[in-house]
Structures are given as structure tokens and as C-alpha cells.
Coordinates of C-alpha atoms in Angstrom, one line a residue:
Chain A
M1 CA 0.0 0.0 0.0
T2 CA 1.4 3.4 -0.9
T3 CA 1.8 6.1 1.7
E4 CA -0.8 8.2 -0.1
A5 CA -3.4 5.4 0.0
L6 CA -2.6 4.8 3.6
F7 CA -3.0 8.5 4.4
N8 CA -6.3 8.6 2.6
I9 CA -7.7 5.6 4.7
D10 CA -6.4 7.2 7.9
F11 CA -7.8 10.6 7.0
T12 CA -11.2 9.1 6.2
N13 CA -11.4 7.0 9.4
A14 CA -10.3 10.0 11.5
A15 CA -13.1 12.1 10.0
Y16 CA -15.5 9.3 10.7
I17 CA -14.6 9.5 14.4
V18 CA -15.5 13.2 14.3
A19 CA -18.8 12.4 12.5
A20 CA -19.7 9.7 15.1
I21 CA -19.0 12.2 18.0
L22 CA -21.2 14.8 16.2
F23 CA -24.0 12.3 15.7
I24 CA -24.0 11.3 19.4
L25 CA -23.9 14.9 20.6
G26 CA -26.7 15.8 18.2
L27 CA -28.9 13.0 19.6
K28 CA -28.0 14.1 23.2
K29 CA -29.2 17.6 22.5
L30 CA -32.6 16.1 21.5
G31 CA -33.0 15.5 25.3
S32 CA -34.7 18.9 25.6
P33 CA -36.9 21.0 23.3
A34 CA -34.7 24.0 24.0
T35 CA -31.6 22.5 22.5
A36 CA -33.1 20.0 20.0
R37 CA -32.9 22.3 17.0
N38 CA -29.2 22.7 17.4
G39 CA -28.9 19.0 18.0
N40 CA -30.5 18.4 14.6
R41 CA -28.0 20.8 13.0
L42 CA -25.1 18.9 14.7
S43 CA -26.4 15.6 13.2
A44 CA -26.6 17.3 9.7
L45 CA -23.0 18.5 10.2
A46 CA -22.0 15.0 11.1
M47 CA -23.5 13.7 7.8
L48 CA -21.7 16.4 5.8
V49 CA -18.4 15.4 7.5
A50 CA -19.0 11.7 6.7
V51 CA -19.9 12.4 3.1
L52 CA -16.9 14.7 2.5
A53 CA -14.5 12.3 4.1
T54 CA -15.8 9.5 1.9
V55 CA -15.6 11.5 -1.3
I56 CA -12.1 12.9 -0.5
G57 CA -10.6 9.6 0.8
N58 CA -11.7 7.4 -2.0
D59 CA -11.2 7.4 -5.8
I60 CA -14.5 8.0 -7.3
A61 CA -14.4 6.7 -10.9
S62 CA -17.1 8.7 -12.5
W63 CA -19.4 11.5 -11.2
E64 CA -22.2 11.8 -13.7
W65 CA -24.4 9.1 -12.3
I66 CA -23.7 10.0 -8.7
L67 CA -24.5 13.7 -9.2
G68 CA -27.8 12.6 -10.9
G69 CA -28.7 10.6 -7.9
V70 CA -27.8 13.5 -5.5
I71 CA -29.9 16.0 -7.4
V72 CA -33.0 13.9 -7.8
G73 CA -32.8 12.5 -4.2
S74 CA -32.2 16.0 -2.7
G75 CA -35.1 17.4 -4.8
I76 CA -37.6 14.8 -3.7
G77 CA -36.4 15.0 -0.1
A78 CA -36.6 18.8 0.1
Y79 CA -40.0 18.9 -1.7
S80 CA -41.6 16.4 0.6
A81 CA -40.1 17.9 3.8
R82 CA -41.6 21.3 2.8
K83 CA -45.0 20.2 1.6
V84 CA -45.9 17.5 4.2
Q85 CA -48.8 18.3 6.5
M86 CA -48.0 17.7 10.2
T87 CA -51.0 15.3 10.4
S88 CA -49.3 13.2 7.7
M89 CA -46.0 13.0 9.5
P90 CA -46.4 9.3 10.2
Q91 CA -46.8 8.6 6.4
L92 CA -43.6 10.6 5.7
V93 CA -41.6 8.8 8.3
A94 CA -43.0 5.5 7.1
I95 CA -42.0 6.1 3.5
F96 CA -38.6 7.4 4.5
N97 CA -38.0 4.2 6.5
G98 CA -38.7 2.4 3.3
F99 CA -36.3 4.5 1.2
G100 CA -33.6 3.9 3.8
G101 CA -34.1 0.1 3.7
A102 CA -34.2 0.2 -0.1
A103 CA -30.9 2.2 -0.2
S104 CA -29.2 -0.5 1.9
A105 CA -30.5 -3.3 -0.2
V106 CA -29.4 -1.6 -3.4
V107 CA -25.9 -0.9 -2.0
A108 CA -25.7 -4.6 -1.1
A109 CA -26.6 -5.6 -4.6
A110 CA -24.0 -3.2 -6.2
E111 CA -21.3 -4.5 -3.8
L112 CA -22.1 -8.1 -4.6
I113 CA -21.9 -7.5 -8.3
H114 CA -18.6 -5.7 -7.9
L115 CA -17.1 -8.6 -5.8
I116 CA -18.3 -11.2 -8.4
D117 CA -17.0 -9.1 -11.3
T118 CA -13.5 -8.7 -9.7
K119 CA -13.5 -12.4 -9.1
V120 CA -12.0 -12.1 -5.6
D121 CA -12.7 -14.7 -2.9
I122 CA -15.6 -13.4 -0.9
A123 CA -15.2 -13.8 2.8
E124 CA -18.1 -15.6 4.5
N125 CA -18.7 -12.7 6.9
V126 CA -19.0 -10.4 3.9
S127 CA -21.4 -12.6 2.0
I128 CA -23.5 -13.2 5.2
T129 CA -23.8 -9.4 5.9
I130 CA -24.6 -8.6 2.3
M131 CA -27.5 -11.0 2.7
A132 CA -28.5 -9.5 6.0
S133 CA -28.4 -6.1 4.4
V134 CA -30.6 -7.0 1.4
I135 CA -33.0 -9.0 3.5
I136 CA -33.6 -6.4 6.2
G137 CA -33.6 -3.6 3.7
S138 CA -36.2 -5.3 1.4
V139 CA -38.5 -6.2 4.3
T140 CA -38.3 -2.6 5.5
L141 CA -39.1 -1.3 1.9
T142 CA -42.3 -3.3 1.4
G143 CA -43.4 -3.3 5.0
S144 CA -43.0 0.5 5.1
F145 CA -44.9 0.9 1.9
I146 CA -47.9 -1.1 3.3
A147 CA -47.7 0.9 6.5
F148 CA -47.7 4.1 4.4
G149 CA -50.7 2.8 2.4
K150 CA -52.7 1.9 5.6
L151 CA -52.0 5.4 7.1
Q152 CA -52.8 7.2 3.8
G153 CA -56.0 5.1 3.4
F154 CA -55.4 3.4 0.0
I155 CA -54.9 0.1 1.7
P156 CA -57.7 -0.8 4.3
S157 CA -56.4 0.0 7.7
R158 CA -58.3 -2.9 9.3
P159 CA -56.3 -6.1 9.8
L160 CA -56.4 -8.2 6.7
L161 CA -56.1 -11.8 7.9
I162 CA -54.7 -14.2 5.2
P163 CA -55.4 -17.8 5.9
I164 CA -52.4 -19.9 7.0
R165 CA -50.3 -16.8 6.9
N166 CA -48.1 -18.1 9.7
V167 CA -47.3 -21.2 7.7
I168 CA -46.4 -19.1 4.7
N169 CA -44.2 -16.8 6.8
V170 CA -42.3 -19.7 8.3
A171 CA -41.8 -21.2 4.8
L172 CA -40.5 -17.8 3.6
L173 CA -38.0 -17.6 6.5
I174 CA -36.7 -21.1 5.7
G175 CA -36.3 -19.9 2.1
L176 CA -34.2 -16.9 3.3
V177 CA -31.9 -19.1 5.4
A178 CA -31.5 -21.6 2.4
S179 CA -30.7 -18.8 -0.1
T180 CA -28.1 -17.3 2.4
V181 CA -26.4 -20.7 2.7
W182 CA -26.4 -21.0 -1.1
L183 CA -24.8 -17.6 -1.5
V184 CA -22.2 -18.2 1.1
T185 CA -21.1 -21.6 -0.4
D186 CA -21.4 -20.5 -4.1
P187 CA -21.6 -16.7 -4.6
S188 CA -23.7 -15.7 -7.5
L189 CA -26.6 -13.3 -8.1
T190 CA -29.3 -16.0 -8.2
P191 CA -29.6 -16.7 -4.5
F192 CA -29.3 -13.0 -3.8
L193 CA -32.2 -12.2 -6.1
I194 CA -34.3 -15.0 -4.6
A195 CA -33.6 -13.7 -1.1
A196 CA -34.6 -10.2 -2.2
G197 CA -37.8 -11.4 -3.7
I198 CA -38.7 -13.5 -0.6
A199 CA -37.9 -10.6 1.7
L200 CA -40.0 -8.2 -0.3
A201 CA -43.0 -10.6 -0.1
L202 CA -42.4 -11.1 3.7
G203 CA -42.5 -7.3 4.3
I204 CA -46.0 -7.2 2.8
L205 CA -47.3 -10.3 4.5
V206 CA -46.0 -9.2 8.0
V207 CA -47.6 -5.7 7.9
V208 CA -50.9 -6.4 6.1
P209 CA -52.6 -8.2 9.1
I210 CA -51.7 -5.4 11.5
G211 CA -54.5 -2.8 12.2
G212 CA -54.3 0.9 11.7
A213 CA -54.0 1.9 15.4
D214 CA -51.0 -0.4 15.8
M215 CA -49.1 1.5 13.2
P216 CA -47.1 3.5 15.7
V217 CA -45.4 0.2 16.8
V218 CA -44.9 -0.8 13.2
I219 CA -43.4 2.5 12.1
A220 CA -41.1 2.5 15.2
L221 CA -39.9 -1.0 14.4
L222 CA -39.4 -0.3 10.7
N223 CA -37.5 2.8 11.8
S224 CA -35.2 0.5 13.7
Y225 CA -34.9 -1.9 10.8
S226 CA -33.8 0.9 8.4
G227 CA -30.9 1.6 10.8
I228 CA -30.0 -2.0 11.3
A229 CA -30.0 -2.5 7.5
G230 CA -27.5 0.4 7.3
A231 CA -25.4 -1.2 10.0
A232 CA -25.4 -4.5 8.1
T233 CA -24.2 -2.7 5.0
G234 CA -21.4 -1.2 7.2
F235 CA -20.4 -4.8 8.1
A236 CA -20.3 -5.8 4.5
L237 CA -18.3 -2.8 3.4
G238 CA -16.1 -2.7 6.5
N239 CA -17.2 0.9 7.1
T240 CA -17.3 2.1 10.7
I241 CA -19.5 5.2 10.4
L242 CA -22.2 3.2 8.7
I243 CA -22.1 0.7 11.6
I244 CA -22.2 3.5 14.2
A245 CA -24.9 5.6 12.7
G246 CA -27.0 2.6 11.7
S247 CA -26.8 1.2 15.2
L248 CA -27.9 4.6 16.7
V249 CA -31.0 4.5 14.5
G250 CA -31.5 0.8 15.3
A251 CA -31.4 1.5 19.1
S252 CA -33.7 4.5 18.8
G253 CA -36.3 2.5 16.9
L254 CA -36.2 -0.4 19.3
I255 CA -36.5 1.9 22.4
L256 CA -39.6 3.6 20.8
T257 CA -41.1 0.2 19.9
R258 CA -40.7 -0.9 23.5
I259 CA -42.3 2.4 24.8
M260 CA -45.3 1.9 22.5
T261 CA -45.9 -1.7 23.3
K262 CA -45.6 -1.0 27.0
A263 CA -48.1 1.8 26.7
M264 CA -50.6 -0.6 25.1
N265 CA -49.8 -3.4 27.6
R266 CA -49.1 -5.7 24.7
S267 CA -46.0 -7.7 23.7
L268 CA -44.3 -7.0 20.4
V269 CA -45.1 -10.6 19.4
N270 CA -48.8 -9.9 20.0
V271 CA -48.7 -6.8 17.8
M272 CA -46.8 -8.5 15.0
L273 CA -49.1 -11.5 14.9
G274 CA -51.8 -9.0 13.9
G275 CA -55.6 -9.2 13.9
F276 CA -56.0 -7.1 17.1
G277 CA -59.4 -5.4 17.4
V278 CA -61.1 -8.0 15.2
E279 CA -64.2 -9.2 17.1
D280 CA -62.2 -10.6 20.1
S281 CA -64.6 -8.9 22.6
T282 CA -68.0 -10.3 21.9
G283 CA -69.8 -11.1 25.1
V284 CA -66.9 -10.1 27.3
G285 CA -66.8 -6.7 28.9
G286 CA -68.2 -4.8 25.9
G287 CA -71.2 -6.2 24.1
G288 CA -74.7 -5.5 25.5
D289 CA -73.6 -2.4 27.3
D290 CA -74.5 0.0 24.5
D291 CA -78.1 0.7 25.7
R292 CA -77.1 2.1 29.0
P293 CA -78.0 5.8 29.3
V294 CA -75.4 8.5 28.9
R295 CA -75.7 12.2 29.8
S296 CA -75.6 14.4 26.6
I297 CA -75.0 18.1 26.7
Q298 CA -74.9 21.1 24.3
A299 CA -72.0 23.4 23.5
E300 CA -73.5 26.2 25.7
D301 CA -73.5 23.8 28.8
A302 CA -69.9 22.9 28.1
A303 CA -68.9 26.6 27.8
T304 CA -70.5 27.4 31.2
I305 CA -68.7 24.4 32.8
L306 CA -65.4 25.4 31.3
G307 CA -65.7 29.1 31.8
Y308 CA -66.3 28.8 35.5
A309 CA -63.7 26.1 36.2
Q310 CA -60.4 26.7 37.9
S311 CA -58.4 24.0 36.3
V312 CA -58.9 22.2 32.9
I313 CA -57.0 19.3 31.3
F314 CA -57.4 18.6 27.6
V315 CA -57.0 15.0 26.6
P316 CA -56.4 15.0 22.8
G317 CA -56.5 11.8 20.7
Y318 CA -56.3 10.9 17.0
G319 CA -59.8 12.2 16.5
L320 CA -58.5 15.7 17.2
A321 CA -56.1 15.4 14.3
V322 CA -58.7 13.9 12.0
A323 CA -61.1 16.8 12.8
Q324 CA -58.1 19.3 12.4
A325 CA -59.3 20.9 15.6
Q326 CA -56.0 21.7 17.2
H327 CA -56.0 25.4 16.4
Q328 CA -59.5 25.9 17.8
V329 CA -58.5 24.0 20.9
R330 CA -55.5 26.2 21.4
E331 CA -57.7 29.3 21.0
L332 CA -60.1 27.9 23.6
A333 CA -57.2 27.3 25.9
D334 CA -56.0 30.9 25.5
L335 CA -59.4 32.2 26.2
L336 CA -59.7 30.1 29.4
K337 CA -56.2 31.2 30.5
D338 CA -57.2 34.8 30.1
R339 CA -60.0 34.0 32.6
G340 CA -57.3 32.8 35.0
I341 CA -58.0 29.1 34.5
S342 CA -55.1 26.7 34.6
V343 CA -54.9 24.7 31.3
R344 CA -52.8 21.7 30.5
Y345 CA -52.8 18.9 28.0
A346 CA -52.5 15.2 28.9
I347 CA -50.9 13.1 26.2
H348 CA -50.9 9.3 26.1
P349 CA -47.9 7.7 24.5
V350 CA -50.0 6.0 21.9
A351 CA -52.3 9.1 21.1
G352 CA -52.0 9.8 17.4
R353 CA -50.5 7.6 14.7
M354 CA -46.9 7.7 15.8
P355 CA -44.9 8.4 19.0
G356 CA -45.1 12.1 19.9
H357 CA -47.5 12.8 17.0
M358 CA -50.0 14.7 19.2
N359 CA -47.2 16.9 20.6
V360 CA -46.1 18.0 17.1
L361 CA -49.7 18.8 16.1
L362 CA -50.2 20.9 19.2
A363 CA -46.8 22.6 18.8
E364 CA -47.9 23.5 15.3
A365 CA -51.0 25.1 16.7
N366 CA -48.7 27.2 18.9
V367 CA -49.3 25.3 22.2
P368 CA -46.3 25.8 24.4
Y369 CA -44.4 22.5 25.1
D370 CA -44.4 23.1 28.9
E371 CA -48.2 22.7 28.9
L372 CA -47.9 19.2 27.2
K373 CA -47.7 16.6 30.0
D374 CA -47.1 12.9 29.6
L375 CA -48.8 10.1 31.4
D376 CA -46.5 10.0 34.5
Q377 CA -46.5 13.8 34.9
I378 CA -50.3 14.3 34.7
N379 CA -52.0 11.2 36.1
S380 CA -51.8 12.3 39.8
E381 CA -53.3 15.7 38.7
F382 CA -56.7 14.6 37.5
Q383 CA -58.1 14.2 41.0
R384 CA -57.3 17.9 41.7
T385 CA -58.8 19.0 38.4
D386 CA -62.3 20.5 37.8
V387 CA -62.8 19.5 34.2
A388 CA -61.1 17.0 31.9
V389 CA -62.0 17.5 28.2
V390 CA -61.5 14.4 26.1
I391 CA -61.3 15.2 22.4
G392 CA -61.1 12.3 20.0
A393 CA -59.5 9.9 22.5
N394 CA -61.2 6.7 23.6
D395 CA -59.4 3.5 24.7
V396 CA -56.7 5.4 26.5
T397 CA -59.2 6.9 28.9
N398 CA -61.2 3.7 29.7
P399 CA -61.2 3.0 33.4
A400 CA -61.9 -0.6 32.7
A401 CA -58.2 -1.0 32.0
R402 CA -57.7 -0.5 35.8
T403 CA -60.6 -2.5 37.1
D404 CA -62.1 -5.0 34.7
K405 CA -60.0 -8.1 34.4
S406 CA -62.2 -9.5 31.6
S407 CA -61.6 -6.4 29.4
P408 CA -59.2 -6.8 26.4
I409 CA -57.4 -3.6 27.5
Y410 CA -57.1 -4.7 31.2
G411 CA -53.6 -3.6 32.5
M412 CA -53.0 -1.0 29.8
P413 CA -51.7 2.3 31.4
I414 CA -54.5 4.8 30.9
L415 CA -55.0 8.5 31.6
N416 CA -57.0 8.7 34.9
V417 CA -59.6 11.1 33.3
D418 CA -62.4 9.5 35.4
Q419 CA -60.8 11.0 38.6
A420 CA -61.5 14.6 37.5
A421 CA -64.5 16.4 39.1
S422 CA -66.3 16.5 35.8
V423 CA -65.5 15.1 32.4
I424 CA -66.6 16.4 29.0
V425 CA -66.2 13.9 26.1
M426 CA -66.4 15.2 22.5
K427 CA -67.2 12.4 20.2
R428 CA -69.2 11.8 17.0
S429 CA -71.1 8.8 18.2
M430 CA -71.1 6.1 20.8
S431 CA -69.0 3.8 18.6
T432 CA -66.2 1.9 20.2
G433 CA -62.4 2.6 19.9
F434 CA -59.8 0.4 18.4
A435 CA -59.9 -2.3 21.1
G436 CA -63.6 -2.9 20.2
V437 CA -65.0 -2.3 23.7
Q438 CA -67.3 0.3 25.0
N439 CA -65.6 3.0 27.2
E440 CA -66.9 2.8 30.8
L441 CA -65.9 6.4 31.2
F442 CA -69.0 7.5 29.1
F443 CA -71.4 6.0 31.6
L444 CA -70.1 7.7 34.8
D445 CA -72.3 10.2 36.6
R446 CA -69.7 12.9 36.2
T447 CA -69.3 12.4 32.5
M448 CA -71.1 14.5 29.9
M449 CA -71.1 13.7 26.2
L450 CA -70.9 16.4 23.6
F451 CA -71.8 14.7 20.3
G452 CA -70.6 16.1 17.0
D453 CA -67.6 17.0 15.0
A454 CA -64.8 18.1 17.3
K455 CA -63.9 21.2 15.4
D456 CA -67.6 22.4 15.2
S457 CA -68.1 21.7 18.9
V458 CA -64.9 23.6 20.0
E459 CA -65.8 26.5 17.7
K460 CA -69.3 26.7 19.3
I461 CA -67.8 26.5 22.8
L462 CA -65.3 29.3 21.9
A463 CA -68.2 31.6 20.8
E464 CA -70.1 30.8 24.0
V465 CA -67.2 31.4 26.3
K466 CA -66.5 34.8 24.7
D467 CA -70.1 35.8 25.7
L468 CA -69.8 34.6 29.3
Chain B
M1 CA -12.0 -17.5 3.7
F2 CA -13.3 -16.0 6.8
D3 CA -12.1 -12.6 8.0
A4 CA -12.4 -13.0 11.8
E5 CA -10.4 -9.9 12.6
A6 CA -12.6 -7.6 10.5
L7 CA -15.7 -9.1 12.0
I8 CA -14.6 -8.7 15.6
I9 CA -13.7 -5.0 15.0
A10 CA -17.1 -4.4 13.4
L11 CA -18.9 -6.2 16.2
T12 CA -17.0 -4.2 18.8
V13 CA -18.0 -0.9 17.1
F14 CA -21.6 -2.2 16.7
T15 CA -22.1 -3.3 20.3
L16 CA -20.6 -0.1 21.7
A17 CA -22.7 2.1 19.4
I18 CA -25.9 0.2 20.4
F19 CA -25.1 0.9 24.1
V20 CA -24.3 4.6 23.5
G21 CA -27.5 4.9 21.5
Y22 CA -29.6 3.3 24.2
E23 CA -28.2 5.6 26.9
V24 CA -28.6 8.8 24.9
I25 CA -32.0 8.1 23.3
T26 CA -33.8 6.9 26.5
K27 CA -33.3 10.6 27.7
V28 CA -35.3 12.0 24.8
P29 CA -38.6 13.2 26.2
P30 CA -41.9 11.8 24.8
T31 CA -42.8 15.2 23.4
L32 CA -39.9 15.0 21.0
H33 CA -40.5 11.4 19.8
T34 CA -41.8 12.4 16.4
P35 CA -38.7 14.6 15.6
L36 CA -36.6 11.8 17.0
M37 CA -38.0 9.4 14.4
S38 CA -37.7 11.8 11.5
G39 CA -34.2 12.7 12.7
S40 CA -33.5 8.9 12.7
N41 CA -34.7 8.8 9.1
A42 CA -32.1 11.4 8.3
I43 CA -29.3 9.6 10.2
S44 CA -30.2 6.3 8.5
G45 CA -29.4 8.2 5.3
I46 CA -25.8 7.5 6.4
V47 CA -26.1 4.7 3.9
I48 CA -25.2 7.5 1.4
V49 CA -21.6 6.7 2.4
G50 CA -22.0 3.1 1.3
A51 CA -23.8 4.3 -1.9
L52 CA -20.9 6.6 -2.8
L53 CA -18.4 3.8 -2.2
V54 CA -20.2 1.3 -4.5
A55 CA -21.0 4.0 -7.1
G56 CA -17.4 5.2 -7.1
Q57 CA -15.9 1.7 -7.6
A58 CA -18.4 0.5 -10.2
D59 CA -16.9 -0.1 -13.6
G60 CA -20.0 -1.5 -15.5
L61 CA -23.2 0.4 -16.3
L62 CA -25.3 -1.8 -14.0
G63 CA -23.1 -1.0 -11.0
Q64 CA -23.2 2.7 -11.8
V65 CA -27.0 2.7 -12.2
L66 CA -27.5 0.8 -9.0
G67 CA -25.0 3.2 -7.3
A68 CA -26.9 6.2 -8.5
I69 CA -30.3 4.7 -7.3
A70 CA -28.8 4.1 -3.9
V71 CA -27.4 7.6 -3.8
G72 CA -30.8 9.1 -4.7
L73 CA -32.7 7.0 -2.1
A74 CA -30.2 7.9 0.6
M75 CA -30.3 11.6 -0.3
I76 CA -34.1 11.6 0.0
N77 CA -33.6 10.6 3.6
V78 CA -30.7 12.9 4.4
I79 CA -32.2 16.1 2.9
G80 CA -35.8 15.3 3.6
G81 CA -35.1 14.0 7.2
F82 CA -33.0 16.9 8.4
M83 CA -35.3 19.5 6.8
V84 CA -38.6 18.1 8.1
T85 CA -37.1 17.6 11.6
D86 CA -35.9 21.3 11.6
R87 CA -39.4 22.3 10.5
M88 CA -40.9 20.5 13.4
L89 CA -38.4 21.5 16.0
K90 CA -38.7 25.3 15.3
M91 CA -42.4 25.0 16.2
F92 CA -41.7 23.9 19.8
R93 CA -41.8 27.0 22.1
R94 CA -42.0 27.6 25.8
S95 CA -45.0 29.6 27.1
D96 CA -42.7 32.6 27.7
E97 CA -41.2 32.7 24.2
R98 CA -44.5 32.5 22.3
K99 CA -45.3 35.0 19.6
S100 CA -48.6 36.6 20.4

């Protein structure tokens, strides 16, 4: 090896260390909303350092194709980042997960072709990690596409149960192992392409049976996969910054996945097996309760109750995002604060369609982040609160989760809305939530139902409170 | 041929990075979990490095086209991920710094 080549490799690896440090510091600064924006800039700087180090330290044979890819990719990325609505953020993250996985799979393909063309002996650890990269990357690609479709609504968000799907999945897994063994013993493109095809099919089959409200878990898991696919590519190419950054993303996705499943009191296996919310509650806990009486009120009544309260907690759920009512809710909150009323927001970890989704929607409506409280911070406060206002949230407020052992949501951590002095629930109808059970909260003496579109209802309350 | 040394080095880096990631990311508050995920999208765009390496070493047309596709896909994540994360993070304000 010439001195110059040696210098290049050392220079690149030294720059990679700098990039790794910047990535870690960037993530550390995400620990507080006050420093998070700078943290994101540090991560972007880390990426720039890594890219420049790679370009400077390696001989790039031709630039035309690369520049084409850079221009098209940057254009699509910038356009979607500017245009996306905050309500559609889960779809954007889902499709980006897919692109990340696809990029790893394509890099694996190009590397394998290069190794076969140059007719070198391919080390087993390289061929195995090339397979890992294409398999995880391909599963991530199609799985993310299905998740995107379910969130966007062009694929039915209800669980689609394919008969004998578990038998099919096991057969596909065996196929993946067999093609990996084939590639390791006799490297060629055929087993690689077979594995890619199987993995693409597997991604579809695994996500299709999972229902829409379980998508936060799926997106978090696919987020993790896109990182792990990148790390596997790093193993195949012997590239440290790919391994480090890929692992950071992998860890992040896994942590979020665990937080989500804990918040639903379900295991990851239970979520991934799919079918949740499909008629598993007939007769137990839910059915037959629907004809019990509930107390229904009008917007004027709600305005009076809110206007003369001392403390109010809003409990937003996905229904708020669907109704696009976040701006009206913030206006109402401002009005109440002007009357000297304490206002806070209680946000369940699985509210919305992805982790933290509700917080972003409320931040967009200019709600200060110090008013957004999570489960642990707010749950002891409900018993000291005059009015809890539930907007478009359902299962996460059902007290049956604490008391009714026969309920399918028993044991799930919920917001203790039922402990507030009075409760206003804004809802379109008495329909059940994702878990398929009726919410015991609606039948309490202290609960008042305000039926109708959330945005309409809040607007009416706003007008009434102004006149108080 | 099995390159045990390369594998061990890679595994060491991988294991340590997972632990560092776990420690740092458990400290991200729930209110920032969506920007964390879009930021992770951007960071997973690090595969741009791999894409540049395979595109740069490609001699045939197929390799160059695959390299360009990988570069494009990774760049969507890098540019899109960092930009959308910044767009979200600049909306987060404390009560005392709110525009009225």
C-alpha cells in the first residue's frame, strides 16, 4: 500500500470518528426541546463530514451518475419535507423508512456485483452481511410501503387476515436461510435475487394483518430496521461510520417500539401477529352495554362548565387530528387562560398515529411545550382538576383498564380522566375505539357527552365562552 | 475464507454504538419522539456513504446505475429527514417565548 493510499484511509477514518461524535452529541441535544434544533443541526453537520470524508478519501471513478442521484434525491427530499402536513408526518416517516431500507438493499446488490466481477474470494462474513443487508432492507421497503398505504388510506387499515399466513411466513423464513447458505457456499446473483424477492414478499405479509391503530409500533420497528439494514451494510463494506450511525438509529427505533408496546400493555409478538381489534370482545366486557343511558349536553353547557372552572386538562387523541381541531382547541385554551383558569394537555404515549404525534400537532397550533404533559406527569393531577375534556381519544381513557379483568385492554396504562371532578367527552357517536370495547368512562355520573364534529363543537364553545 | 479480525472489530463498534445509542435516546422526552423518528430517518441516510463507495468503484453500467439509485434514495432521507425535523423543532416553544 502506498503512503498516499494509507494516508487517505487514515484521514477518512479520523473524519468518521469526528462524524460519530457529532451524531452522538446531536442526539444528546434532542434531550430537551430547548436544545433540540441545534442537535438536529449537529447531526446534519456529522452527515456532511462523513460524506466529504468518503468523497475525499476514495477514488470516485465517475461522477455523472452520482450527481444525478444526488440532485434527484435531494429534490424529492426537500420537496416532501416542505410540503408534508403535520397530520401526515407518520406517512412521511414510514415512506422514508422504506427508502432507507431500499438504499441499503441496493448498496448490497452493487457491492455483490462488484465482488463477483472482480473475481476475488468473498469472505463468509462479507457474504452473510450482504444477505442481512438486502433481507432487512427489502422487508423494510415493502413493510413501510404497506404501513404508508394503511395510514394514507389506500390500503384498508383494518387487519387483513390471510389464511395460513403463519405457515407461509415460516416457509419464507426457511427460504431466506436456504438462499443465504447457497450464496455463502457458491456466490452468485441468483440466491441474492431469490432472497430479495422473498424478503419483499415477507415485508408485505407481515404488515398487512396489523391494524391501523397499531401503526405507531410498526413504524417505530421499521425505523429501527432501516438503521439495522444500514449497519449490516457497514459490516459488508467494513465501514465504521455506517455501523455506528446505523446502530444509533436501530437503538432509537427499538426503544420507541418498547415504549409503544408497554403503553398498550401488549407484547411485540402480540402486535406483530396482527388481527388485534377484530371481534375478540363479543360477550366479554363490551357487548350489550350499549343501551345504558349517557348524559348528553350542548356546547352552551360545556362553555359554562369550562368558563367557571379553575383547572382544565385537555385530553387529545387521534380524533382531534382527523377533525383538524388543534388550532381551535389552542384558541379555547388561550381564552380560558385569560379568565385565570389553569390549562394543561394530557398526552398518552399512543395518542395519534406515531410516537409524539400529538405533541407536534399541538406545537404547530402554537401550544407551548411546557403545557404538554405525559402520562407520568399528569395522572396524579386529574383528582385535583375541575374539568377534563376528552377530544377524539377513547381506549386510553377507559377506566376498565384498571378495574375489569375481563376487558381486552385490562392492564394498559391509561389517563385517569375519570378522577377529574367532571368530564366532557367530545365524540361523533357512541362507537367503540380500536380495542372494540365500550368505554366505561362514558357511563359515569360525572361524564357529559358532547356529540358532533370536534372542530364544530370547539368553535361553538369558543363563541359561547366569549359571551360569558 | 473468513475474515475474523474484521468481523470482531465491526462487532465491537456495533455493540458499543448500540449501548451509547440506548443511553442517549432513553433521555429524549416523549414530546420529541416524532422529531426523533424523522431525525433517525435522516441519520439512517448515512447509507449515502455506502452508496458513494459502491457507485465510485463501479466499472460496469449496471453497477453505476445501482449506485446512482442508492445515492438518490439515501439523499431523500438525508435532505428530507433533516429539513422536516428542523421544520418541526422550530415550532416547539415555551410559554414565555411564544409569539402573540
